[in-house]
Coordinates of C-alpha atoms in Angstrom, one line a residue:
Chain A
M5 CA 0.0 0.0 0.0
V6 CA 3.0 2.3 0.6
A7 CA 4.0 1.8 -3.0
V8 CA 0.5 2.8 -4.1
L9 CA 0.6 6.0 -2.1
L10 CA 4.1 6.8 -3.2
A11 CA 3.2 6.3 -6.8
L12 CA 0.3 8.7 -6.3
L13 CA 2.6 11.5 -5.2
P14 CA 3.9 12.7 -8.6
P15 CA 0.5 13.0 -10.2
L16 CA -0.9 14.6 -7.0
L17 CA 1.9 17.2 -7.2
V18 CA 1.1 17.8 -10.9
G19 CA -2.7 18.1 -10.2
S20 CA -2.2 20.5 -7.2
L21 CA 0.3 22.6 -9.2
A22 CA -2.2 22.8 -12.1
V23 CA -4.9 24.0 -9.8
W24 CA -2.6 26.4 -8.0
S25 CA -1.5 28.0 -11.3
C26 CA -5.1 28.3 -12.6
W27 CA -7.0 29.4 -9.5
P28 CA -7.1 33.2 -9.2
R29 CA -5.1 34.7 -6.2
V30 CA -8.1 35.5 -4.1
G31 CA -8.6 34.6 -0.4
P32 CA -6.1 33.2 2.1
A33 CA -3.3 31.2 0.6
A34 CA -3.8 28.3 3.1
W35 CA -7.4 27.8 1.8
R36 CA -6.2 28.0 -1.8
A37 CA -3.6 25.3 -0.9
V38 CA -6.4 23.1 0.6
L39 CA -8.4 23.6 -2.6
A40 CA -5.4 22.8 -4.8
G41 CA -4.8 19.6 -2.8
A42 CA -8.4 18.5 -2.9
L43 CA -9.0 19.1 -6.5
G44 CA -5.4 17.8 -7.1
I45 CA -6.5 14.4 -5.8
G46 CA -9.3 14.3 -8.3
L47 CA -7.0 15.4 -11.1
A48 CA -4.3 12.9 -10.0
L49 CA -6.7 9.9 -10.0
G50 CA -8.2 11.0 -13.4
A51 CA -4.7 11.6 -14.9
T52 CA -3.3 8.3 -13.7
S53 CA -6.4 6.5 -15.1
W54 CA -5.6 8.2 -18.5
T55 CA -1.9 7.3 -18.4
Y56 CA -2.7 3.7 -17.5
F57 CA -5.3 3.3 -20.2
A58 CA -2.9 4.9 -22.7
W59 CA -0.2 2.4 -21.7
V60 CA -2.7 -0.5 -22.0
V61 CA -3.7 0.6 -25.5
C62 CA -0.2 1.4 -26.8
A63 CA 2.0 -1.1 -25.0
G64 CA -0.4 -3.7 -23.5
P65 CA -1.1 -4.3 -19.8
S66 CA 1.6 -6.9 -19.4
R67 CA 4.5 -4.9 -20.8
P68 CA 6.9 -3.9 -17.9
G69 CA 8.1 -0.3 -17.5
F70 CA 4.8 1.5 -17.0
L71 CA 5.7 3.0 -13.7
L72 CA 9.0 4.3 -14.9
V73 CA 7.5 5.9 -18.0
E74 CA 4.6 7.3 -16.1
T75 CA 6.8 8.8 -13.4
L76 CA 9.0 10.4 -16.0
F77 CA 5.9 11.8 -17.7
F78 CA 4.6 13.3 -14.5
A79 CA 8.1 14.6 -13.4
L80 CA 8.4 16.5 -16.7
L81 CA 4.9 17.8 -16.3
A82 CA 5.6 18.9 -12.8
A83 CA 8.8 20.7 -13.8
A84 CA 6.9 22.5 -16.6
L85 CA 4.2 23.5 -14.2
V86 CA 6.8 24.8 -11.6
V87 CA 8.4 27.0 -14.3
A88 CA 5.0 28.1 -15.5
V89 CA 3.8 29.0 -12.0
R90 CA 7.0 31.1 -11.4
R91 CA 7.0 32.9 -14.8
F92 CA 3.2 33.2 -15.1
P93 CA 1.7 33.5 -11.6
A94 CA -2.0 32.8 -11.1
P95 CA -4.1 35.8 -12.2
D96 CA -5.1 38.2 -9.5
G97 CA -8.7 37.6 -8.5
G98 CA -9.2 41.0 -6.9
D99 CA -11.2 41.2 -3.8
L100 CA -14.4 39.5 -2.9
P101 CA -16.6 41.2 -0.2
R102 CA -16.0 39.4 3.0
P103 CA -18.3 39.7 6.1
P104 CA -16.4 39.9 9.4
H105 CA -15.8 36.8 11.5
T106 CA -18.3 35.9 14.1
R107 CA -17.6 34.6 17.5
W108 CA -19.9 31.7 16.9
T109 CA -17.5 30.3 14.3
W110 CA -16.0 28.0 17.0
A111 CA -19.4 26.3 17.4
I112 CA -19.6 25.6 13.7
W113 CA -16.0 24.2 13.6
A114 CA -16.7 22.1 16.7
A115 CA -19.8 20.6 15.1
F116 CA -17.8 20.0 11.9
G117 CA -15.1 18.1 13.9
L118 CA -17.8 15.9 15.5
V119 CA -19.4 15.1 12.2
L120 CA -16.1 14.5 10.6
L121 CA -15.1 12.0 13.3
A122 CA -18.4 10.2 13.1
A123 CA -18.3 10.1 9.3
L124 CA -14.7 8.7 9.4
A125 CA -15.8 6.0 11.8
T126 CA -18.9 5.1 9.8
L127 CA -17.0 5.0 6.5
G128 CA -14.0 3.2 8.0
L129 CA -16.3 0.4 9.4
A130 CA -18.1 0.1 6.1
L131 CA -14.9 0.0 4.1
A132 CA -13.5 -2.7 6.4
R133 CA -16.6 -4.8 6.3
T134 CA -17.1 -4.8 2.5
P135 CA -13.7 -5.2 1.0
H136 CA -15.1 -6.0 -2.4
G137 CA -17.7 -3.2 -2.2
E138 CA -21.3 -3.6 -3.0
I139 CA -22.7 -5.3 -6.1
D140 CA -21.9 -2.6 -8.8
A141 CA -18.3 -2.5 -7.5
W142 CA -17.5 -6.1 -8.3
Q143 CA -20.0 -6.6 -11.1
I144 CA -18.8 -3.5 -13.0
W145 CA -16.0 -1.2 -11.7
N146 CA -13.5 -3.7 -10.1
L147 CA -14.5 -6.4 -12.7
H148 CA -13.4 -4.0 -15.4
A149 CA -10.3 -3.2 -13.5
R150 CA -9.5 -6.9 -13.5
L151 CA -10.2 -7.1 -17.2
L152 CA -7.5 -4.5 -17.7
T153 CA -4.9 -6.1 -15.5
R154 CA -5.6 -9.8 -16.3
G155 CA -6.6 -9.5 -19.9
G156 CA -3.1 -9.5 -21.4
D157 CA -2.9 -8.7 -25.0
E158 CA -6.5 -9.8 -25.5
W159 CA -7.8 -7.3 -23.0
R160 CA -10.3 -5.8 -25.5
E161 CA -12.1 -9.2 -26.1
P162 CA -13.9 -9.6 -22.8
F163 CA -15.4 -6.1 -23.1
A164 CA -17.0 -7.1 -26.3
R165 CA -18.2 -10.4 -25.0
L166 CA -19.6 -9.6 -21.6
S167 CA -23.3 -9.3 -21.3
A168 CA -25.1 -6.0 -20.5
L169 CA -25.4 -7.1 -16.9
Y170 CA -21.7 -6.1 -16.5
H171 CA -22.1 -2.8 -18.4
P172 CA -18.9 -3.3 -20.5
D173 CA -19.6 0.0 -22.2
Y174 CA -19.1 2.1 -19.0
P175 CA -16.1 4.5 -19.2
L176 CA -12.9 3.4 -17.4
L177 CA -11.7 6.2 -15.1
V178 CA -12.4 4.3 -11.9
P179 CA -11.4 0.8 -13.2
A180 CA -8.2 2.2 -14.8
A181 CA -7.3 4.1 -11.6
V182 CA -7.8 0.9 -9.6
A183 CA -5.9 -1.2 -12.1
R184 CA -3.0 1.2 -12.0
G185 CA -3.0 0.9 -8.2
W186 CA -2.8 -2.8 -8.4
T187 CA 0.0 -2.6 -10.9
C188 CA 1.9 -0.4 -8.3
A189 CA 1.1 -2.7 -5.5
G190 CA 2.0 -5.8 -7.4
E191 CA -1.2 -7.6 -6.4
E192 CA -4.9 -7.2 -6.6
S193 CA -5.4 -6.0 -3.1
T194 CA -8.9 -4.9 -2.1
L195 CA -7.2 -2.0 -0.3
V196 CA -6.6 -0.2 -3.6
P197 CA -10.3 0.3 -4.7
R198 CA -11.1 1.2 -1.1
L199 CA -8.4 3.8 -1.0
V200 CA -9.5 5.2 -4.3
A201 CA -13.1 5.4 -3.1
F202 CA -12.0 7.1 0.1
L203 CA -9.8 9.6 -1.7
F204 CA -12.6 10.6 -4.0
A205 CA -15.0 11.3 -1.1
A206 CA -12.3 13.2 0.9
A207 CA -11.5 15.3 -2.1
T208 CA -15.1 16.2 -2.6
V209 CA -15.5 17.3 1.0
G210 CA -12.2 19.3 0.8
L211 CA -13.1 20.9 -2.4
L212 CA -16.6 21.9 -1.2
V213 CA -15.3 23.4 2.0
A214 CA -12.4 25.2 0.5
G215 CA -14.3 26.4 -2.6
L216 CA -17.1 27.9 -0.5
T217 CA -14.6 29.4 1.9
L218 CA -12.9 31.2 -0.9
L219 CA -16.0 32.2 -2.7
R220 CA -18.1 33.1 0.4
T221 CA -16.9 32.6 4.0
P222 CA -15.2 29.9 6.1
A223 CA -18.4 29.2 8.0
Q224 CA -20.3 28.7 4.8
G225 CA -17.7 26.2 3.5
C226 CA -17.6 24.4 6.8
L227 CA -21.4 24.1 6.9
A228 CA -21.6 22.7 3.4
G229 CA -18.9 20.1 4.1
L230 CA -20.7 19.3 7.4
V231 CA -24.0 18.6 5.6
L232 CA -22.3 16.4 3.0
L233 CA -20.5 14.4 5.7
A234 CA -23.8 14.0 7.6
T235 CA -25.5 12.5 4.5
P236 CA -25.4 8.7 5.4
P237 CA -26.2 7.5 1.8
Y238 CA -23.1 9.5 0.6
L239 CA -20.9 7.5 3.0
R240 CA -22.7 4.3 2.1
Y241 CA -22.0 4.7 -1.7
T242 CA -18.5 5.7 -1.0
A243 CA -17.9 2.5 0.9
A244 CA -19.8 0.6 -1.9
Q245 CA -17.0 1.7 -4.3
Y246 CA -19.5 3.0 -6.9
G247 CA -18.7 5.4 -9.6
D248 CA -21.2 8.0 -8.5
V249 CA -19.1 9.6 -5.8
P250 CA -16.1 10.2 -8.2
L251 CA -18.6 11.6 -10.7
G252 CA -20.0 13.9 -8.0
L253 CA -16.4 15.3 -7.4
Y254 CA -15.9 16.1 -11.1
F255 CA -19.4 17.7 -11.3
L256 CA -18.6 19.8 -8.3
A257 CA -15.2 20.8 -9.7
G258 CA -16.6 21.6 -13.1
V259 CA -19.3 24.0 -11.8
L260 CA -17.1 25.5 -9.1
L261 CA -14.5 26.6 -11.7
F262 CA -17.1 28.4 -13.8
E263 CA -18.6 30.0 -10.7
V264 CA -15.2 31.4 -9.8
R265 CA -14.8 32.7 -13.4
D266 CA -18.2 34.3 -13.4
R267 CA -17.9 35.9 -9.9
L268 CA -14.4 37.3 -10.5
R269 CA -15.2 38.2 -14.1
S270 CA -11.8 36.7 -14.8
G271 CA -10.7 37.0 -18.4
S272 CA -8.0 34.3 -17.9
E273 CA -8.5 31.1 -20.0
R274 CA -6.8 29.0 -17.4
L275 CA -10.0 28.2 -15.5
P276 CA -11.8 27.0 -18.7
V277 CA -8.9 24.7 -19.5
L278 CA -9.1 23.2 -16.1
A279 CA -12.9 23.0 -16.4
G280 CA -12.4 21.2 -19.7
V281 CA -10.1 18.7 -18.0
V282 CA -12.5 18.1 -15.2
A283 CA -15.5 17.7 -17.6
G284 CA -13.4 15.3 -19.6
M285 CA -12.7 13.3 -16.5
A286 CA -16.5 13.3 -15.7
A287 CA -17.2 11.9 -19.2
W288 CA -14.4 9.3 -18.6
T289 CA -16.0 8.3 -15.3
K290 CA -19.6 7.5 -16.2
N291 CA -22.0 8.0 -19.1
E292 CA -23.8 10.7 -17.2
G293 CA -20.5 12.6 -17.4
Q294 CA -21.0 12.9 -21.1
L295 CA -24.3 14.7 -20.4
F296 CA -22.4 16.9 -18.0
V297 CA -20.1 18.2 -20.9
I298 CA -23.2 19.1 -22.9
A299 CA -24.8 20.7 -19.8
T300 CA -21.7 22.8 -19.1
L301 CA -21.7 24.2 -22.7
L302 CA -25.4 24.9 -22.6
A303 CA -25.0 26.6 -19.2
R304 CA -22.4 28.9 -20.6
L305 CA -24.9 30.0 -23.2
V306 CA -27.5 30.6 -20.5
V307 CA -25.1 32.6 -18.4
A308 CA -24.1 34.7 -21.4
W309 CA -27.7 35.3 -22.3
A310 CA -28.6 36.3 -18.7
G311 CA -25.6 38.5 -18.4
G312 CA -26.1 40.4 -21.7
R313 CA -23.3 41.5 -24.0
A314 CA -20.7 41.7 -21.2
S315 CA -21.0 38.0 -20.4
R316 CA -20.9 36.7 -23.9
P317 CA -18.7 33.6 -23.9
A318 CA -15.4 34.3 -25.5
P319 CA -14.5 32.0 -28.3
R320 CA -11.1 31.6 -26.7
A321 CA -12.7 30.3 -23.5
L322 CA -14.6 27.7 -25.5
V323 CA -11.4 26.7 -27.3
A324 CA -9.6 26.5 -23.9
F325 CA -12.4 24.3 -22.5
A326 CA -12.2 22.0 -25.6
A327 CA -8.4 21.8 -25.2
G328 CA -8.8 20.6 -21.6
L329 CA -11.5 18.2 -22.7
L330 CA -9.5 16.7 -25.5
P331 CA -7.3 14.0 -23.9
F332 CA -10.2 12.4 -22.1
A333 CA -12.6 12.8 -25.0
A334 CA -10.0 10.9 -27.2
A335 CA -9.7 8.1 -24.6
L336 CA -13.4 7.9 -24.4
A337 CA -13.9 7.9 -28.2
Y338 CA -11.2 5.1 -28.5
F339 CA -12.9 3.0 -25.9
K340 CA -16.5 3.6 -27.1
L341 CA -15.8 3.2 -30.8
G342 CA -13.1 0.6 -30.7
V343 CA -13.6 -1.6 -27.6
A344 CA -17.0 -1.4 -25.9
P345 CA -20.3 -2.7 -27.2
T346 CA -23.3 -0.5 -27.7
N347 CA -24.9 0.8 -24.5
D348 CA -27.9 -1.3 -23.6
L349 CA -30.1 1.7 -23.2
V350 CA -29.2 3.0 -26.7
A351 CA -29.5 -0.5 -28.2
G352 CA -33.0 -0.8 -26.8
Q353 CA -34.3 2.2 -28.8
E354 CA -34.7 0.2 -32.0
G355 CA -37.9 -0.5 -33.7
G356 CA -39.6 2.9 -33.2
A357 CA -40.0 2.2 -29.5
T358 CA -38.7 5.6 -28.4
L359 CA -41.4 8.0 -29.4
P360 CA -44.3 6.0 -27.8
R361 CA -42.3 5.9 -24.5
L362 CA -41.7 9.6 -24.7
L363 CA -45.4 10.4 -25.2
D364 CA -46.6 8.0 -22.5
G365 CA -48.1 10.1 -19.7
E366 CA -48.1 7.2 -17.2
R367 CA -44.4 6.7 -17.7
L368 CA -43.8 10.4 -17.2
W369 CA -45.7 10.3 -13.9
E370 CA -43.8 7.2 -12.8
V371 CA -40.5 8.9 -13.6
V372 CA -41.3 12.1 -11.7
S373 CA -42.8 10.3 -8.7
G374 CA -40.0 7.8 -8.7
M375 CA -37.3 10.5 -8.7
V376 CA -39.1 12.5 -6.0
E377 CA -39.4 9.4 -3.9
A378 CA -35.7 8.7 -4.3
L379 CA -34.8 12.3 -3.4
V380 CA -36.9 12.0 -0.3
T381 CA -35.2 8.7 0.6
V382 CA -31.7 9.9 0.0
V383 CA -31.7 13.5 1.2
G384 CA -35.3 14.3 2.2
G385 CA -34.4 15.1 5.8
A386 CA -31.5 17.3 4.8
V387 CA -33.6 19.2 2.2
L388 CA -36.2 19.9 4.9
V389 CA -33.6 21.2 7.4
L390 CA -31.9 23.3 4.7
A391 CA -35.2 24.8 3.7
L392 CA -35.9 25.8 7.3
Y393 CA -32.3 27.1 7.7
A394 CA -32.7 29.2 4.5
A395 CA -36.0 30.6 5.8
L396 CA -34.3 31.6 9.1
L397 CA -31.1 33.1 7.6
G398 CA -32.4 34.6 4.4
R399 CA -30.7 35.2 1.1
A400 CA -27.1 36.3 0.8
R401 CA -26.5 40.0 0.2
G402 CA -24.8 41.1 -2.9
D403 CA -25.1 40.3 -6.6
G404 CA -28.1 38.5 -7.9
G405 CA -28.1 35.5 -10.1
R406 CA -25.4 33.8 -8.0
G407 CA -24.8 30.2 -9.1
L408 CA -26.7 30.5 -12.4
H409 CA -24.1 28.3 -14.1
T410 CA -24.6 25.6 -11.4
L411 CA -28.3 25.9 -11.4
T412 CA -28.5 25.5 -15.2
V413 CA -26.1 22.5 -15.2
L414 CA -28.2 20.8 -12.4
A415 CA -31.4 21.5 -14.3
I416 CA -30.1 20.1 -17.6
L417 CA -28.6 17.0 -15.8
L418 CA -32.0 16.3 -14.1
A419 CA -33.9 16.8 -17.4
G420 CA -31.4 14.4 -19.0
Y421 CA -31.8 11.8 -16.3
A422 CA -35.6 12.0 -16.6
L423 CA -35.3 11.6 -20.4
V424 CA -33.2 8.5 -20.0
Y425 CA -35.7 7.0 -17.7
L426 CA -38.6 7.9 -20.0
T427 CA -37.0 6.1 -22.9
T428 CA -35.4 3.2 -21.0
P429 CA -36.0 -0.2 -22.6
L430 CA -35.6 -1.7 -19.1
P431 CA -38.6 -2.2 -16.7
L432 CA -39.1 1.4 -15.7
S433 CA -39.9 1.0 -12.0
L434 CA -36.9 -1.4 -11.5
H435 CA -34.6 0.9 -13.4
I436 CA -35.6 3.9 -11.2
F437 CA -35.4 1.8 -8.0
L438 CA -31.9 0.6 -8.8
S439 CA -30.4 3.9 -9.8
A440 CA -32.4 7.1 -8.9
D441 CA -30.9 7.4 -5.4
R442 CA -27.4 7.4 -6.8
L443 CA -28.2 10.0 -9.4
W444 CA -29.3 12.3 -6.7
L445 CA -26.1 11.7 -4.8
Q446 CA -24.1 12.6 -7.9
L447 CA -25.8 16.0 -7.8
W448 CA -25.7 16.5 -4.1
P449 CA -22.3 18.2 -3.7
C450 CA -23.3 20.7 -6.5
A451 CA -26.6 21.3 -4.9
L452 CA -24.9 22.1 -1.6
L453 CA -22.6 24.5 -3.4
L454 CA -25.5 26.2 -5.0
F455 CA -27.4 26.4 -1.7
F456 CA -24.5 27.9 0.3
L457 CA -23.7 30.3 -2.5
N458 CA -27.1 31.8 -2.2
V459 CA -28.1 31.5 1.5
A460 CA -26.8 34.2 3.9
A461 CA -23.6 33.3 5.7
P462 CA -23.7 33.1 9.5
E463 CA -21.0 35.8 9.6
E464 CA -23.4 38.1 7.8
R465 CA -26.1 37.6 10.4
L466 CA -24.2 37.1 13.6
A467 CA -21.3 39.5 13.3
A468 CA -22.9 42.1 15.5
D469 CA -24.5 39.7 17.9
P470 CA -24.3 41.2 21.4
A471 CA -25.3 37.9 22.9
G472 CA -22.3 36.1 21.5
P473 CA -19.6 35.0 23.9
R474 CA -16.8 37.5 24.4
R475 CA -13.3 36.6 23.5
Chain B
M3 CA -32.5 38.7 12.9
Q4 CA -29.6 37.4 15.1
I5 CA -32.0 35.2 17.1
R6 CA -33.4 33.7 13.9
A7 CA -29.9 33.1 12.6
L8 CA -28.8 31.4 15.8
L9 CA -31.9 29.2 15.6
G10 CA -31.1 28.3 12.1
L11 CA -27.6 27.5 12.9
A12 CA -28.6 25.4 15.9
L13 CA -31.1 23.5 13.8
L14 CA -28.6 22.8 11.0
L15 CA -25.7 21.8 13.4
G16 CA -28.0 19.8 15.6
A17 CA -29.5 17.9 12.7
A18 CA -26.1 17.2 11.2
V19 CA -24.6 16.0 14.4
Y20 CA -27.7 13.8 15.1
S21 CA -27.6 12.3 11.6
S22 CA -24.0 11.5 11.6
S23 CA -23.9 10.2 15.1
S24 CA -26.9 8.0 14.5
A25 CA -25.4 6.6 11.3
C26 CA -22.2 5.9 13.2
F27 CA -24.1 4.2 16.1
Q28 CA -26.0 2.1 13.6
A29 CA -22.8 1.1 11.9
V30 CA -21.4 0.0 15.2
S31 CA -24.5 -1.7 16.7
D32 CA -25.9 -3.3 13.6
P33 CA -23.1 -4.7 11.5
P34 CA -23.8 -6.6 8.3
D35 CA -23.7 -10.4 8.3
P36 CA -20.0 -11.2 8.3
Q37 CA -20.7 -14.4 6.5
V38 CA -21.5 -12.5 3.3
A39 CA -18.1 -10.9 3.2
A40 CA -16.5 -14.2 4.2
D41 CA -18.3 -16.0 1.4
K42 CA -17.1 -13.4 -1.1
E43 CA -13.6 -13.7 0.1
Y44 CA -13.7 -17.5 -0.1
Y45 CA -15.2 -17.5 -3.6
D46 CA -12.8 -14.9 -4.8
R47 CA -9.6 -16.4 -3.3
E48 CA -10.1 -20.1 -2.9
R49 CA -13.2 -21.7 -4.6
F50 CA -12.0 -21.3 -8.2
A51 CA -8.3 -21.2 -7.4
S52 CA -7.4 -24.7 -8.4
V53 CA -9.4 -24.6 -11.6
K54 CA -7.9 -21.4 -12.9
P55 CA -4.8 -23.0 -14.4
F56 CA -6.9 -25.3 -16.5
L57 CA -9.0 -22.5 -18.0
P58 CA -8.3 -21.1 -21.4
R59 CA -6.5 -17.7 -21.4
S60 CA -9.6 -15.9 -22.7
G61 CA -12.9 -16.4 -24.4
V62 CA -16.4 -17.5 -23.5
I63 CA -17.0 -20.7 -21.6
G64 CA -20.2 -22.3 -20.4
Y65 CA -21.3 -22.0 -16.7
R66 CA -23.7 -24.2 -14.8
E67 CA -24.7 -23.7 -11.2
D68 CA -26.1 -26.5 -9.1
S69 CA -26.8 -25.4 -5.6
P70 CA -23.3 -24.5 -4.5
P71 CA -22.5 -24.0 -0.8
R72 CA -23.3 -20.3 0.0
S73 CA -25.0 -17.9 2.2
D74 CA -28.5 -16.6 1.5
N75 CA -26.9 -13.5 0.0
W76 CA -25.0 -15.4 -2.6
D77 CA -24.9 -13.5 -5.9
G78 CA -24.4 -16.4 -8.2
L79 CA -23.0 -16.1 -11.7
P80 CA -21.9 -12.4 -11.4
F81 CA -19.6 -13.1 -8.5
A82 CA -18.2 -16.2 -10.1
Q83 CA -17.6 -14.0 -13.2
Y84 CA -15.7 -11.6 -11.0
A85 CA -13.5 -14.4 -9.7
V86 CA -12.5 -15.9 -13.0
V87 CA -12.3 -12.9 -15.2
P88 CA -11.0 -12.4 -18.0
I89 CA -12.8 -15.6 -18.9
V90 CA -16.4 -14.7 -19.8
L91 CA -18.9 -17.1 -18.2
S92 CA -22.2 -17.7 -20.1
E93 CA -25.1 -19.9 -19.0
D94 CA -26.1 -20.2 -22.7
A95 CA -22.7 -21.5 -24.0
N96 CA -22.6 -25.3 -24.5
G97 CA -18.9 -25.7 -24.8
P98 CA -16.2 -26.5 -25.6
W99 CA -15.6 -25.6 -22.0
I100 CA -18.1 -25.7 -19.1
L101 CA -17.5 -24.7 -15.6
V102 CA -19.8 -26.3 -13.0
N103 CA -20.2 -24.6 -9.7
G104 CA -22.1 -27.1 -7.5
R105 CA -22.0 -29.3 -4.4
P106 CA -19.0 -31.5 -3.6
E107 CA -21.2 -34.6 -3.4
A108 CA -22.9 -34.2 -6.7
R109 CA -21.1 -34.7 -10.0
P110 CA -23.2 -33.3 -12.7
V111 CA -22.5 -34.2 -16.3
P112 CA -23.3 -31.2 -18.5
V113 CA -24.4 -31.8 -22.0
G114 CA -22.0 -30.2 -24.4
G115 CA -24.0 -29.8 -27.5
E116 CA -23.2 -32.4 -30.1
R117 CA -19.9 -33.3 -28.6
P118 CA -19.4 -35.3 -25.4
L119 CA -17.5 -33.5 -22.7
T120 CA -15.0 -35.0 -20.4
L121 CA -14.1 -34.0 -16.9
L122 CA -10.8 -32.0 -17.0
H123 CA -10.6 -31.0 -13.4
D124 CA -12.4 -31.7 -10.1
A125 CA -11.5 -29.1 -7.5
G126 CA -12.9 -31.2 -4.8
N127 CA -15.3 -28.5 -3.5
G128 CA -18.1 -28.8 -6.1
V129 CA -16.3 -26.9 -8.8
Y130 CA -15.7 -29.0 -12.0
L131 CA -14.3 -28.1 -15.4
F132 CA -15.5 -30.0 -18.3
G133 CA -13.9 -29.7 -21.7
P134 CA -13.4 -31.4 -25.0
P135 CA -11.7 -34.8 -24.9
A136 CA -8.1 -34.9 -25.8
P137 CA -7.6 -35.7 -29.5

């Protein structure tokens, strides 16, 4: 396991440096470092997945020398980034309005500490008790990882021959990251997929806390992280080693980067490049990630339309986004067109069955009610508490339309999910029952970002509280 | 306004602490059946271990299941598939190779289409590999 962690250091350094060089110089450097580290984990796991897949395609999984070549690749990339950071420092983000600290902040951090400890204990127990994860882990993600490591020169063949039960068309970010870990460890240890699952969840919490701290206030970031950690299904699906938690990280990173760009009115193209990389990683994680790429592009149009002429998306920004997207889009295209069979949901649209499904009112009702039911099951209590909290604290002061990009992305993703359910060739109620809760969890970190961008921060309301404890 | 904010904060923090602590308490006090994880570990590490050297390097082979020893939560073919990958198991394939996952006391003889199949390996635990007779 030490070898796995050591082998993760070079890509982690590259990922963190990439974030550090792109993120505008706004807010305390310590929080920017936390954010760079958190998003750096996601970038590192995504990048190593890409390098491993490239090695499998170009050299074959059995060919020795992967780690040496990969380490050289990341060392060169790190050196280039260090030079770039020195010569071209991150753009100055200017100043964001910051409410004063409240003396109640200690209570929020104390609660965060309690929730973090409880979450670590819950997650640790679950990870220890289910070394192979839950059904999708060994039926899909870790099975595909084994196909990559055990397949030898014929690694493509099983993907073509496995039945739809094993979803051989699913993208390979998680399997390739796990397979790379096994290659580093020299064995198929169940510790590797568990470590990968834990890292994705930890990175999501870190990114949410640091991102909101930099965009809003420390208490706001802390509260968002606290709510995410206190969502038991989120911990359950982390321990289950499913692809939804990694996807949620890339969704969150993708919307956060554009929120920063919109709020700081930054003209730098570094953030769109990074957003493109993150969107590419989302597409390389799950099929829903491909919808996220489309949703991101459409959301840019909506933001531009809402902001008038001044917010028109610069062609350079779109080119930068596409440039970041390219490596993962290429890997995905190679896999989808050259290795994987047709997706079962797409294959099931033959014979003119799609239109009748779309126009079936009963199906629409079943989809809407099923998704609402799943929402209530997964985060119903949290939504109720957050609604009461928002009613008590009120809306944040300052500019309107905050989080429009995130809101649009979430709306498009939800509409897309509903459309997939409407047209599914699988038994509808079973399809919803088996997946709707996980779809909500993919969106949950983004929803928390949106909520805490818009609701008033405790610092805003409590700053002048005479009842607060004195220092 | 400050009272309302304090109320809101108390509500959110209280609910979060309650939710996470009750999830933690439940994880400690109501653990999942350890037999399920033990079964999976056994199936992954041991049950098919002796038959793997006799399997082809890749391709699709037949799979038959005949009440193998297991817990109630046994996941059947998918977990066997996980254990023997990159071989692809198919209940519809009739040969030339067939993996039988059954009870040690039974020795089923699968029908291999038009050609008779011979027992290539008996793992001793209810796992049998049938294949084409040597030429």
